[in-house]
mmCIF file of C-alpha atoms in Angstrom:
data_model
loop_
_atom_site.group_PDB
_atom_site.id
_atom_site.type_symbol
_atom_site.label_atom_id
_atom_site.label_comp_id
_atom_site.label_asym_id
_atom_site.label_seq_id
_atom_site.Cartn_x
_atom_site.Cartn_y
_atom_site.Cartn_z
ATOM 1 C CA MET A 10 3.614 -19.687 -3.856
ATOM 2 C CA ARG A 11 4.924 -20.721 -0.485
ATOM 3 C CA GLN A 12 5.968 -18.843 2.607
ATOM 4 C CA THR A 13 8.615 -19.920 5.046
ATOM 5 C CA SER A 14 9.694 -18.742 8.459
ATOM 6 C CA ALA A 15 11.556 -20.037 11.464
ATOM 7 C CA SER A 16 8.444 -21.769 12.747
ATOM 8 C CA GLY A 17 7.390 -23.539 9.544
ATOM 9 C CA THR A 18 5.446 -23.102 6.329
ATOM 10 C CA TYR A 19 2.475 -20.780 5.947
ATOM 11 C CA LYS A 20 -0.341 -20.566 3.436
ATOM 12 C CA THR A 21 -0.143 -18.171 0.540
ATOM 13 C CA PRO A 22 -1.376 -14.653 1.434
ATOM 14 C CA PRO A 23 -4.426 -13.164 -0.339
ATOM 15 C CA THR A 24 -3.863 -12.476 -4.023
ATOM 16 C CA ASN A 25 -4.816 -8.813 -3.815
ATOM 17 C CA PHE A 26 -2.184 -8.118 -1.184
ATOM 18 C CA THR A 27 0.503 -10.162 -2.964
ATOM 19 C CA ALA A 28 -0.080 -8.154 -6.117
ATOM 20 C CA SER A 29 0.483 -4.918 -4.238
ATOM 21 C CA ILE A 30 4.132 -5.798 -3.568
ATOM 22 C CA ARG A 31 5.053 -8.051 -6.412
ATOM 23 C CA GLU A 32 4.969 -5.417 -9.149
ATOM 24 C CA GLY A 33 7.834 -5.835 -11.563
ATOM 25 C CA SER A 34 8.848 -9.215 -10.218
ATOM 26 C CA SER A 35 8.148 -12.470 -11.968
ATOM 27 C CA SER A 36 8.747 -14.534 -8.862
ATOM 28 C CA LEU A 37 8.150 -13.391 -5.326
ATOM 29 C CA ALA A 38 7.916 -15.355 -2.084
ATOM 30 C CA LEU A 39 6.712 -13.809 1.148
ATOM 31 C CA SER A 40 7.917 -14.670 4.604
ATOM 32 C CA THR A 41 6.142 -13.321 7.632
ATOM 33 C CA THR A 42 8.201 -12.537 10.714
ATOM 34 C CA ARG A 43 6.310 -11.734 13.832
ATOM 35 C CA ALA A 44 6.636 -8.171 15.034
ATOM 36 C CA PRO A 45 6.857 -7.468 18.772
ATOM 37 C CA GLN A 46 3.520 -8.343 20.286
ATOM 38 C CA ILE A 47 1.492 -5.679 22.049
ATOM 39 C CA PRO A 48 0.027 -6.942 25.345
ATOM 40 C CA ALA A 49 -3.653 -7.756 25.253
ATOM 41 C CA HIS A 50 -4.572 -5.022 27.728
ATOM 42 C CA THR A 51 -2.985 -2.192 25.693
ATOM 43 C CA THR A 52 -6.417 -1.094 24.504
ATOM 44 C CA TRP A 53 -7.562 -1.002 28.141
ATOM 45 C CA CYS A 54 -4.614 1.244 28.987
ATOM 46 C CA ALA A 55 -5.481 3.512 26.063
ATOM 47 C CA LEU A 56 -9.082 3.733 27.220
ATOM 48 C CA ASN A 57 -8.005 4.721 30.726
ATOM 49 C CA ARG A 58 -5.066 7.016 29.934
ATOM 50 C CA LYS A 59 -6.801 9.916 31.610
ATOM 51 C CA HIS A 60 -7.506 7.888 34.722
ATOM 52 C CA CYS A 61 -3.948 6.514 34.885
ATOM 53 C CA ASN A 62 -2.348 9.875 33.958
ATOM 54 C CA MET A 63 -0.550 8.204 31.023
ATOM 55 C CA GLU A 64 -1.044 10.928 28.407
ATOM 56 C CA ASN A 65 2.712 11.495 28.069
ATOM 57 C CA SER A 66 3.552 7.817 27.531
ATOM 58 C CA THR A 67 5.943 7.321 24.621
ATOM 59 C CA SER A 68 4.874 3.918 23.353
ATOM 60 C CA ALA A 69 2.407 1.092 23.764
ATOM 61 C CA GLU A 70 5.018 -1.055 25.505
ATOM 62 C CA GLU A 71 5.900 1.702 28.004
ATOM 63 C CA GLU A 72 2.209 2.276 28.748
ATOM 64 C CA CYS A 73 1.745 -1.366 29.611
ATOM 65 C CA GLU A 74 4.975 -1.491 31.599
ATOM 66 C CA ALA A 75 4.033 1.625 33.581
ATOM 67 C CA THR A 76 0.473 0.611 34.380
ATOM 68 C CA GLY A 77 1.196 -3.058 34.942
ATOM 69 C CA PRO A 78 -1.330 -5.824 34.281
ATOM 70 C CA LEU A 79 -4.949 -5.143 34.988
ATOM 71 C CA LEU A 80 -5.126 -7.938 37.566
ATOM 72 C CA ASP A 81 -2.446 -9.650 39.621
ATOM 73 C CA PRO A 82 -2.427 -13.313 38.429
ATOM 74 C CA THR A 83 -0.670 -14.468 41.628
ATOM 75 C CA ALA A 84 -3.383 -13.163 43.922
ATOM 76 C CA ARG A 85 -5.971 -15.697 44.993
ATOM 77 C CA GLU A 86 -8.836 -13.242 44.537
ATOM 78 C CA PHE A 87 -7.221 -11.289 41.640
ATOM 79 C CA THR A 88 -6.826 -8.027 43.548
ATOM 80 C CA PRO A 89 -6.485 -5.004 41.213
ATOM 81 C CA VAL A 90 -2.922 -3.625 41.063
ATOM 82 C CA TRP A 91 -4.151 -0.033 40.849
ATOM 83 C CA PRO A 92 -7.518 1.419 42.004
ATOM 84 C CA LEU A 93 -10.241 0.865 39.456
ATOM 85 C CA PRO A 94 -12.300 3.860 38.245
ATOM 86 C CA PRO A 95 -15.904 4.239 39.395
ATOM 87 C CA ALA A 96 -18.329 1.651 38.088
ATOM 88 C CA PRO A 97 -20.150 3.960 35.585
ATOM 89 C CA HIS A 98 -16.807 4.887 33.986
ATOM 90 C CA LEU A 99 -15.806 1.245 33.815
ATOM 91 C CA ARG A 100 -19.118 0.289 32.260
ATOM 92 C CA SER A 101 -19.012 3.015 29.585
ATOM 93 C CA ALA A 102 -15.382 2.251 28.745
ATOM 94 C CA ALA A 103 -16.146 -1.426 28.306
ATOM 95 C CA LEU A 104 -19.167 -0.863 26.078
ATOM 96 C CA LYS A 105 -18.094 2.086 23.943
ATOM 97 C CA PRO A 106 -15.527 1.897 21.113
ATOM 98 C CA LEU A 107 -12.187 3.647 21.434
ATOM 99 C CA LEU A 108 -12.637 7.006 19.720
ATOM 100 C CA PHE A 109 -10.092 9.508 18.495
ATOM 101 C CA PRO A 110 -12.061 12.770 18.735
ATOM 102 C CA GLU A 111 -10.930 15.855 16.892
ATOM 103 C CA PRO A 112 -10.516 19.147 18.768
ATOM 104 C CA HIS A 113 -13.784 20.959 19.395
ATOM 105 C CA GLY A 114 -14.687 23.368 16.625
ATOM 106 C CA GLU A 115 -12.128 22.041 14.136
ATOM 107 C CA ASP A 116 -13.059 22.304 10.482
ATOM 108 C CA ARG A 117 -14.320 18.921 9.307
ATOM 109 C CA SER A 118 -14.749 19.775 5.633
ATOM 110 C CA HIS A 119 -11.987 17.291 4.775
ATOM 111 C CA LEU A 120 -14.357 14.539 5.917
ATOM 112 C CA LEU A 121 -16.982 15.682 3.416
ATOM 113 C CA ARG A 122 -14.853 16.485 0.377
ATOM 114 C CA ARG A 123 -11.802 14.607 -0.801
ATOM 115 C CA SER A 124 -10.524 17.763 -2.476
ATOM 116 C CA ARG A 125 -10.219 19.207 1.071
ATOM 117 C CA ASP A 126 -8.530 16.100 2.526
ATOM 118 C CA LEU A 127 -5.133 17.501 1.564
ATOM 119 C CA PRO A 128 -2.188 17.680 1.895
ATOM 120 C CA LEU A 129 -1.396 14.050 2.666
ATOM 121 C CA PRO A 130 1.607 13.756 5.016
ATOM 122 C CA CYS A 131 4.056 10.865 5.084
ATOM 123 C CA VAL A 132 4.055 8.937 8.361
ATOM 124 C CA LEU A 133 7.871 8.636 8.534
ATOM 125 C CA CYS A 134 9.307 11.764 6.889
ATOM 126 C CA ASP A 135 8.434 15.422 6.304
ATOM 127 C CA ARG A 136 7.145 15.053 2.749
ATOM 128 C CA CYS A 137 3.534 15.920 1.868
ATOM 129 C CA PHE A 138 1.571 15.115 -1.261
ATOM 130 C CA GLY A 139 -1.230 17.007 -2.991
ATOM 131 C CA GLU A 140 -2.281 20.608 -2.577
ATOM 132 C CA SER A 141 -5.220 21.973 -0.637
ATOM 133 C CA GLY A 142 -8.065 23.180 -2.811
ATOM 134 C CA SER A 143 -8.621 26.923 -2.650
ATOM 135 C CA GLU A 144 -11.982 28.430 -1.727
ATOM 136 C CA GLY A 145 -14.451 28.347 -4.587
ATOM 137 C CA GLU A 146 -12.243 26.047 -6.634
ATOM 138 C CA GLU A 147 -13.503 22.516 -7.045
ATOM 139 C CA GLU A 148 -11.592 20.339 -9.436
ATOM 140 C CA GLU A 149 -13.305 17.215 -10.702
ATOM 141 C CA GLU A 150 -14.401 15.615 -7.428
ATOM 142 C CA GLY A 151 -11.466 13.807 -5.893
ATOM 143 C CA GLY A 152 -9.178 14.367 -8.906
ATOM 144 C CA ARG A 153 -6.460 16.226 -7.022
ATOM 145 C CA TRP A 154 -6.900 13.964 -4.016
ATOM 146 C CA GLU A 155 -6.507 10.803 -6.092
ATOM 147 C CA ARG A 156 -3.259 12.058 -7.592
ATOM 148 C CA GLY A 157 -1.969 12.961 -4.132
ATOM 149 C CA ARG A 158 -3.021 9.567 -2.774
ATOM 150 C CA ASP A 159 -1.304 7.674 -5.586
ATOM 151 C CA ALA A 160 1.890 9.690 -5.101
ATOM 152 C CA LEU A 161 1.794 9.051 -1.340
ATOM 153 C CA LEU A 162 1.322 5.290 -1.758
ATOM 154 C CA CYS A 163 4.180 5.111 -4.277
ATOM 155 C CA HIS A 164 6.363 7.012 -1.808
ATOM 156 C CA PHE A 165 5.382 4.615 0.979
ATOM 157 C CA LEU A 166 6.295 1.597 -1.129
ATOM 158 C CA ASP A 167 9.477 2.883 -2.778
ATOM 159 C CA ASP A 168 11.065 4.881 0.053
ATOM 160 C CA HIS A 169 9.747 3.297 3.258
ATOM 161 C CA CYS A 170 8.579 -0.199 2.201
ATOM 162 C CA ILE A 171 5.102 0.432 3.643
ATOM 163 C CA VAL A 172 1.899 -1.114 2.279
ATOM 164 C CA VAL A 173 -1.468 0.310 3.432
ATOM 165 C CA HIS A 174 -4.249 -2.271 3.319
ATOM 166 C CA GLN A 175 -7.631 -1.190 1.881
ATOM 167 C CA VAL A 176 -6.711 2.466 1.697
ATOM 168 C CA GLU A 177 -9.891 3.169 -0.284
ATOM 169 C CA TYR A 178 -11.974 2.434 2.830
ATOM 170 C CA ILE A 179 -10.235 5.014 5.049
ATOM 171 C CA ALA A 180 -12.652 7.910 5.599
ATOM 172 C CA SER A 181 -9.920 10.558 5.895
ATOM 173 C CA LEU A 182 -6.482 9.558 4.669
ATOM 174 C CA ARG A 183 -5.006 12.827 5.922
ATOM 175 C CA SER A 184 -6.226 12.272 9.477
ATOM 176 C CA TYR A 185 -5.115 8.641 9.305
ATOM 177 C CA CYS A 186 -1.580 9.620 8.271
ATOM 178 C CA GLN A 187 -1.389 12.416 10.838
ATOM 179 C CA TYR A 188 -2.321 10.022 13.632
ATOM 180 C CA TRP A 189 0.276 7.411 12.676
ATOM 181 C CA ARG A 190 2.890 10.095 12.025
ATOM 182 C CA GLU A 191 2.584 11.195 15.641
ATOM 183 C CA ARG A 192 2.662 7.620 16.932
ATOM 184 C CA LEU A 193 5.665 6.572 14.852
ATOM 185 C CA THR A 194 7.766 9.541 15.937
ATOM 186 C CA ARG A 195 7.812 7.946 19.406
ATOM 187 C CA SER A 196 7.979 4.260 18.472
ATOM 188 C CA ASN A 197 9.491 2.055 15.814
ATOM 189 C CA ILE A 198 7.146 1.044 13.010
ATOM 190 C CA SER A 199 7.835 -2.646 13.658
ATOM 191 C CA THR A 200 6.158 -2.188 17.052
ATOM 192 C CA TYR A 201 2.813 -1.870 15.301
ATOM 193 C CA CYS A 202 3.113 -3.346 11.813
ATOM 194 C CA PRO A 203 3.738 -6.978 10.837
ATOM 195 C CA VAL A 204 6.849 -7.472 8.720
ATOM 196 C CA ILE A 205 6.553 -9.123 5.296
ATOM 197 C CA ARG A 206 9.829 -10.482 3.897
ATOM 198 C CA THR A 207 10.144 -11.031 0.147
ATOM 199 C CA ASN A 208 12.408 -13.279 -1.945
ATOM 200 C CA THR A 209 13.143 -15.821 0.755
ATOM 201 C CA HIS A 210 13.596 -18.808 -1.564
ATOM 202 C CA PRO A 211 17.137 -19.466 -2.861
ATOM 203 C CA THR A 212 15.916 -19.378 -6.477
ATOM 204 C CA ASP A 213 14.027 -16.092 -6.132
ATOM 205 C CA PRO A 214 15.585 -13.229 -8.123
ATOM 206 C CA GLY A 215 16.732 -10.141 -6.278
ATOM 207 C CA PRO A 216 17.693 -9.591 -2.656
ATOM 208 C CA SER A 217 15.366 -10.219 0.281
ATOM 209 C CA LYS A 218 13.475 -7.144 1.485
ATOM 210 C CA ASP A 219 11.188 -6.334 4.426
ATOM 211 C CA TYR A 220 7.844 -4.570 3.991
ATOM 212 C CA TYR A 221 5.569 -3.195 6.720
ATOM 213 C CA LEU A 222 1.815 -3.774 6.499
ATOM 214 C CA MET A 223 -0.509 -1.111 7.928
ATOM 215 C CA SER A 224 -3.900 -2.765 8.252
ATOM 216 C CA ASP A 225 -6.923 -3.043 10.509
ATOM 217 C CA ALA A 226 -5.571 -6.348 11.807
ATOM 218 C CA LEU A 227 -3.991 -4.159 14.488
ATOM 219 C CA PRO A 228 -6.734 -3.212 16.999
ATOM 220 C CA GLU A 229 -5.500 0.367 17.265
ATOM 221 C CA ASP A 230 -5.554 0.787 13.492
ATOM 222 C CA ARG A 231 -9.013 -0.778 13.243
ATOM 223 C CA GLN A 232 -10.456 1.508 15.900
ATOM 224 C CA LEU A 233 -8.832 4.534 14.261
ATOM 225 C CA ARG A 234 -10.511 3.653 10.958
ATOM 226 C CA GLN A 235 -13.837 3.130 12.703
ATOM 227 C CA SER A 236 -13.613 6.472 14.503
ATOM 228 C CA LEU A 237 -12.839 8.285 11.230
ATOM 229 C CA GLN A 238 -15.784 6.549 9.590
ATOM 230 C CA LEU A 239 -18.074 7.616 12.449
ATOM 231 C CA ALA A 240 -16.788 11.209 12.319
ATOM 232 C CA ARG A 241 -17.479 11.375 8.577
ATOM 233 C CA LEU A 242 -21.007 9.986 9.050
ATOM 234 C CA GLU A 243 -21.715 12.614 11.719
ATOM 235 C CA ALA A 244 -20.429 15.373 9.420
ATOM 236 C CA VAL A 245 -22.616 14.106 6.559
ATOM 237 C CA LEU A 246 -25.702 14.015 8.794
ATOM 238 C CA GLU A 247 -24.985 17.561 9.981
ATOM 239 C CA GLN A 248 -24.725 18.684 6.359
ATOM 240 C CA GLN A 249 -27.997 16.950 5.523
ATOM 241 C CA GLN A 250 -29.753 18.577 8.489
ATOM 242 C CA SER A 251 -28.533 22.035 7.467
ATOM 243 C CA GLU A 252 -29.904 21.467 3.950
ATOM 244 C CA ARG A 253 -33.275 20.405 5.358
ATOM 245 C CA GLN A 254 -33.502 23.557 7.466
ATOM 246 C CA ASP A 255 -32.410 25.869 4.652
ATOM 247 C CA SER A 256 -35.451 27.946 3.677
ATOM 248 C CA GLU A 257 -33.614 30.255 1.262
ATOM 249 C CA PHE A 258 -33.047 27.661 -1.449
ATOM 250 C CA LYS A 259 -33.860 28.850 -4.957
ATOM 251 C CA ARG A 260 -33.331 26.955 -8.192
ATOM 252 C CA SER A 261 -34.985 26.337 -11.538
ATOM 253 C CA CYS A 262 -36.295 22.950 -12.646
ATOM 254 C CA LEU A 263 -33.949 20.873 -14.809
ATOM 255 C CA PHE A 264 -36.677 20.259 -17.402
ATOM 256 C CA CYS A 265 -39.180 23.131 -17.537
ATOM 257 C CA GLY A 266 -37.269 26.033 -15.994
ATOM 258 C CA LEU A 267 -39.816 26.667 -13.233
ATOM 259 C CA VAL A 268 -38.138 28.446 -10.319
ATOM 260 C CA VAL A 269 -38.779 26.686 -7.011
ATOM 261 C CA MET A 270 -38.113 28.509 -3.750
ATOM 262 C CA GLY A 271 -38.140 27.428 -0.121
ATOM 263 C CA ASN A 272 -36.619 23.975 0.161
ATOM 264 C CA ARG A 273 -34.752 21.400 -1.909
ATOM 265 C CA ALA A 274 -37.406 18.774 -1.297
ATOM 266 C CA LEU A 275 -39.976 20.971 -3.074
ATOM 267 C CA LEU A 276 -37.926 20.953 -6.276
ATOM 268 C CA LEU A 277 -37.397 17.192 -6.135
ATOM 269 C CA ARG A 278 -41.136 16.666 -5.584
ATOM 270 C CA HIS A 279 -41.971 18.953 -8.530
ATOM 271 C CA MET A 280 -39.653 17.032 -10.888
ATOM 272 C CA LEU A 281 -41.215 13.759 -9.768
ATOM 273 C CA GLU A 282 -44.860 14.831 -10.051
ATOM 274 C CA SER A 283 -44.581 17.014 -13.167
ATOM 275 C CA HIS A 284 -41.876 15.248 -15.154
ATOM 276 C CA GLY A 285 -41.704 11.719 -13.730
ATOM 277 C CA PHE A 286 -38.033 12.188 -12.829
ATOM 278 C CA SER A 287 -37.049 10.463 -9.576
ATOM 279 C CA VAL A 288 -33.753 10.328 -7.714
ATOM 280 C CA GLY A 289 -35.168 8.678 -4.600
ATOM 281 C CA GLN A 290 -36.495 9.996 -1.327
ATOM 282 C CA PRO A 291 -35.258 13.516 -0.413
ATOM 283 C CA ASN A 292 -34.505 12.237 3.108
ATOM 284 C CA ASN A 293 -31.870 9.917 1.634
ATOM 285 C CA LEU A 294 -29.969 12.665 -0.205
ATOM 286 C CA VAL A 295 -27.130 14.966 0.812
ATOM 287 C CA PHE A 296 -25.211 17.667 -1.103
ATOM 288 C CA VAL A 297 -28.392 18.175 -3.130
ATOM 289 C CA SER A 298 -27.242 21.422 -4.766
ATOM 290 C CA GLU A 299 -24.078 19.754 -6.059
ATOM 291 C CA PHE A 300 -26.157 16.786 -7.192
ATOM 292 C CA LEU A 301 -28.413 19.080 -9.221
ATOM 293 C CA ASP A 302 -25.363 20.880 -10.632
ATOM 294 C CA LEU A 303 -23.982 17.570 -11.870
ATOM 295 C CA LEU A 304 -27.292 16.584 -13.480
ATOM 296 C CA GLN A 305 -27.615 20.011 -15.097
ATOM 297 C CA GLU A 306 -24.095 19.723 -16.479
ATOM 298 C CA LYS A 307 -24.896 16.372 -18.105
ATOM 299 C CA LEU A 308 -28.116 17.716 -19.628
ATOM 300 C CA ASP A 309 -26.275 20.761 -20.977
ATOM 301 C CA LYS A 310 -23.858 18.358 -22.680
ATOM 302 C CA LEU A 311 -26.918 16.604 -24.206
ATOM 303 C CA LEU A 312 -26.280 13.368 -22.328
ATOM 304 C CA CYS A 313 -29.062 11.033 -21.257
ATOM 305 C CA LEU A 314 -28.986 10.732 -17.473
ATOM 306 C CA TYR A 315 -29.662 6.996 -17.566
ATOM 307 C CA CYS A 316 -27.926 5.453 -20.596
ATOM 308 C CA GLU A 317 -25.526 8.443 -20.938
ATOM 309 C CA LYS A 318 -25.764 8.507 -24.724
ATOM 310 C CA LEU A 319 -24.965 11.742 -26.542
ATOM 311 C CA PHE A 320 -27.673 13.444 -28.662
ATOM 312 C CA LYS A 321 -27.558 16.185 -31.276
ATOM 313 C CA ASP A 322 -30.025 18.586 -29.656
ATOM 314 C CA ARG A 323 -32.103 19.029 -26.511
ATOM 315 C CA ASN A 324 -35.472 18.153 -28.077
ATOM 316 C CA THR A 325 -34.131 14.803 -29.299
ATOM 317 C CA LEU A 326 -32.728 14.142 -25.837
ATOM 318 C CA LYS A 327 -36.077 14.936 -24.157
ATOM 319 C CA GLU A 328 -37.954 12.710 -26.576
ATOM 320 C CA HIS A 329 -35.491 9.863 -25.995
ATOM 321 C CA MET A 330 -35.800 10.111 -22.212
ATOM 322 C CA ARG A 331 -39.594 10.182 -22.458
ATOM 323 C CA LYS A 332 -39.981 7.252 -24.844
ATOM 324 C CA LYS A 333 -37.334 5.030 -23.257
ATOM 325 C CA GLN A 334 -38.454 5.839 -19.707
ATOM 326 C CA HIS A 335 -34.959 7.127 -18.946
ATOM 327 C CA LYS A 336 -36.069 9.859 -16.560
ATOM 328 C CA LYS A 337 -33.843 8.500 -13.829
ATOM 329 C CA ILE A 338 -30.152 8.241 -13.084
ATOM 330 C CA ASN A 339 -27.900 5.318 -13.880
ATOM 331 C CA PRO A 340 -27.625 3.210 -10.679
ATOM 332 C CA ASN A 341 -24.353 1.683 -11.884
ATOM 333 C CA ASN A 342 -22.624 5.062 -12.096
ATOM 334 C CA THR A 343 -20.630 5.383 -8.861
ATOM 335 C CA GLU A 344 -20.305 9.118 -9.503
ATOM 336 C CA TYR A 345 -23.670 9.519 -7.781
ATOM 337 C CA ASP A 346 -22.847 7.457 -4.681
ATOM 338 C CA ARG A 347 -21.565 10.400 -2.661
ATOM 339 C CA PHE A 348 -25.012 12.051 -2.779
ATOM 340 C CA TYR A 349 -26.732 9.229 -0.855
ATOM 341 C CA VAL A 350 -26.385 8.940 2.914
ATOM 342 C CA VAL A 351 -26.575 5.140 2.836
ATOM 343 C CA ASN A 352 -23.112 5.024 1.268
ATOM 344 C CA TYR A 353 -21.591 6.621 4.381
ATOM 345 C CA GLN A 354 -23.081 4.253 6.949
ATOM 346 C CA GLU A 355 -20.490 1.465 6.878
ATOM 347 C CA SER A 356 -16.887 1.452 5.758
ATOM 348 C CA GLY A 357 -16.428 -0.376 2.473
ATOM 349 C CA ARG A 358 -20.154 -1.070 2.092
ATOM 350 C CA GLY A 359 -22.414 0.901 -0.197
ATOM 351 C CA TRP A 360 -26.069 0.621 -1.113
ATOM 352 C CA ARG A 361 -25.389 -2.342 -3.423
ATOM 353 C CA GLU A 362 -23.931 -4.502 -0.658
ATOM 354 C CA ILE A 363 -26.651 -3.471 1.781
ATOM 355 C CA MET A 364 -29.412 -4.317 -0.692
ATOM 356 C CA ALA A 365 -27.744 -7.659 -1.449
ATOM 357 C CA ASP A 366 -27.777 -8.492 2.267
ATOM 358 C CA GLU A 367 -31.437 -7.505 2.533
ATOM 359 C CA ALA A 368 -32.251 -9.704 -0.459
ATOM 360 C CA ASP A 369 -30.481 -12.627 1.194
ATOM 361 C CA ASP A 370 -32.422 -12.052 4.404
ATOM 362 C CA SER A 371 -35.737 -11.977 2.539
ATOM 363 C CA THR A 372 -35.068 -15.411 1.015
ATOM 364 C CA HIS A 373 -33.824 -16.967 4.243
ATOM 365 C CA PRO A 374 -35.862 -20.123 5.044
ATOM 366 C CA HIS A 375 -36.391 -19.046 8.669
ATOM 367 C CA ARG A 376 -37.113 -15.385 7.919
ATOM 368 C CA ASP A 377 -40.608 -15.492 9.436
ATOM 369 C CA GLU A 378 -39.255 -16.954 12.653
#
């Protein structure tokens, strides 16, 4: 497939993105038209809004126009146009990422549970998708959220011609949409998003149409995604710390029924030492009570925790797990990923990718050096 524009021919875009907008069309050509470019020092202006008193600026272009360039290119010694902030502020702004902090004390449960990351607002209209989960009501984890997400993405594509790149890696889709909703009420979407034009070849069926791509190729979008990822990691670590300090934990063993009191790590250690059942180091786990609930539910359904086969009674299941050495969880079941802190460390990278990188490093010819 080829792409054409006023400046020449471009290479075919990635297959995964092409597929996201070519549904229902047997032939589709994409043409990229350049959206208005944001000056290179926009991020600098955003970092120093407080210093420049630019909090009421209506768009990225107006911010840059109001503050002017960072340095005067006509000056022989590049004299600053406006007074620079003190050196410590300059140094911290240059070294730290641009963060989008939430108001102090705001509930961050939507960062921990997808069922709380609702409703999902549209960035261009007043429609919302999904319903907030009520207290004490937990649908299958992420079930309601996934339906709301799918409805939102269909609305984006059908009604606003918007494609969101790698939406599965956004830590909080609700916060992401709320941020861009506020930004796009003051600026046109083409100010931020590249425009993708379809059906540009004379033989292509159907009329030509423009789509807007929201992706981390835009620095502001990338830093927003990174800040949401960092906020979710902080919330997960806070949850883990509260579980470690909880001394009122009380629960029976999954295998022998012994009631363990005091701390979650004591129960995990008992199941390892007495029954040979291991789920990893307690320091690597989070949402341990929910994890144990899920394992208990599978055992009550007479399912093996490793191969997930169904058995006729509990004694047969226990004997199978003992003989086959299946007293462990299935590492290929992504249902367990949310209970391990390592899966929150980097956006789009779980324990599998991290272990693959470590394996590559261990076989590197210059590893000792």
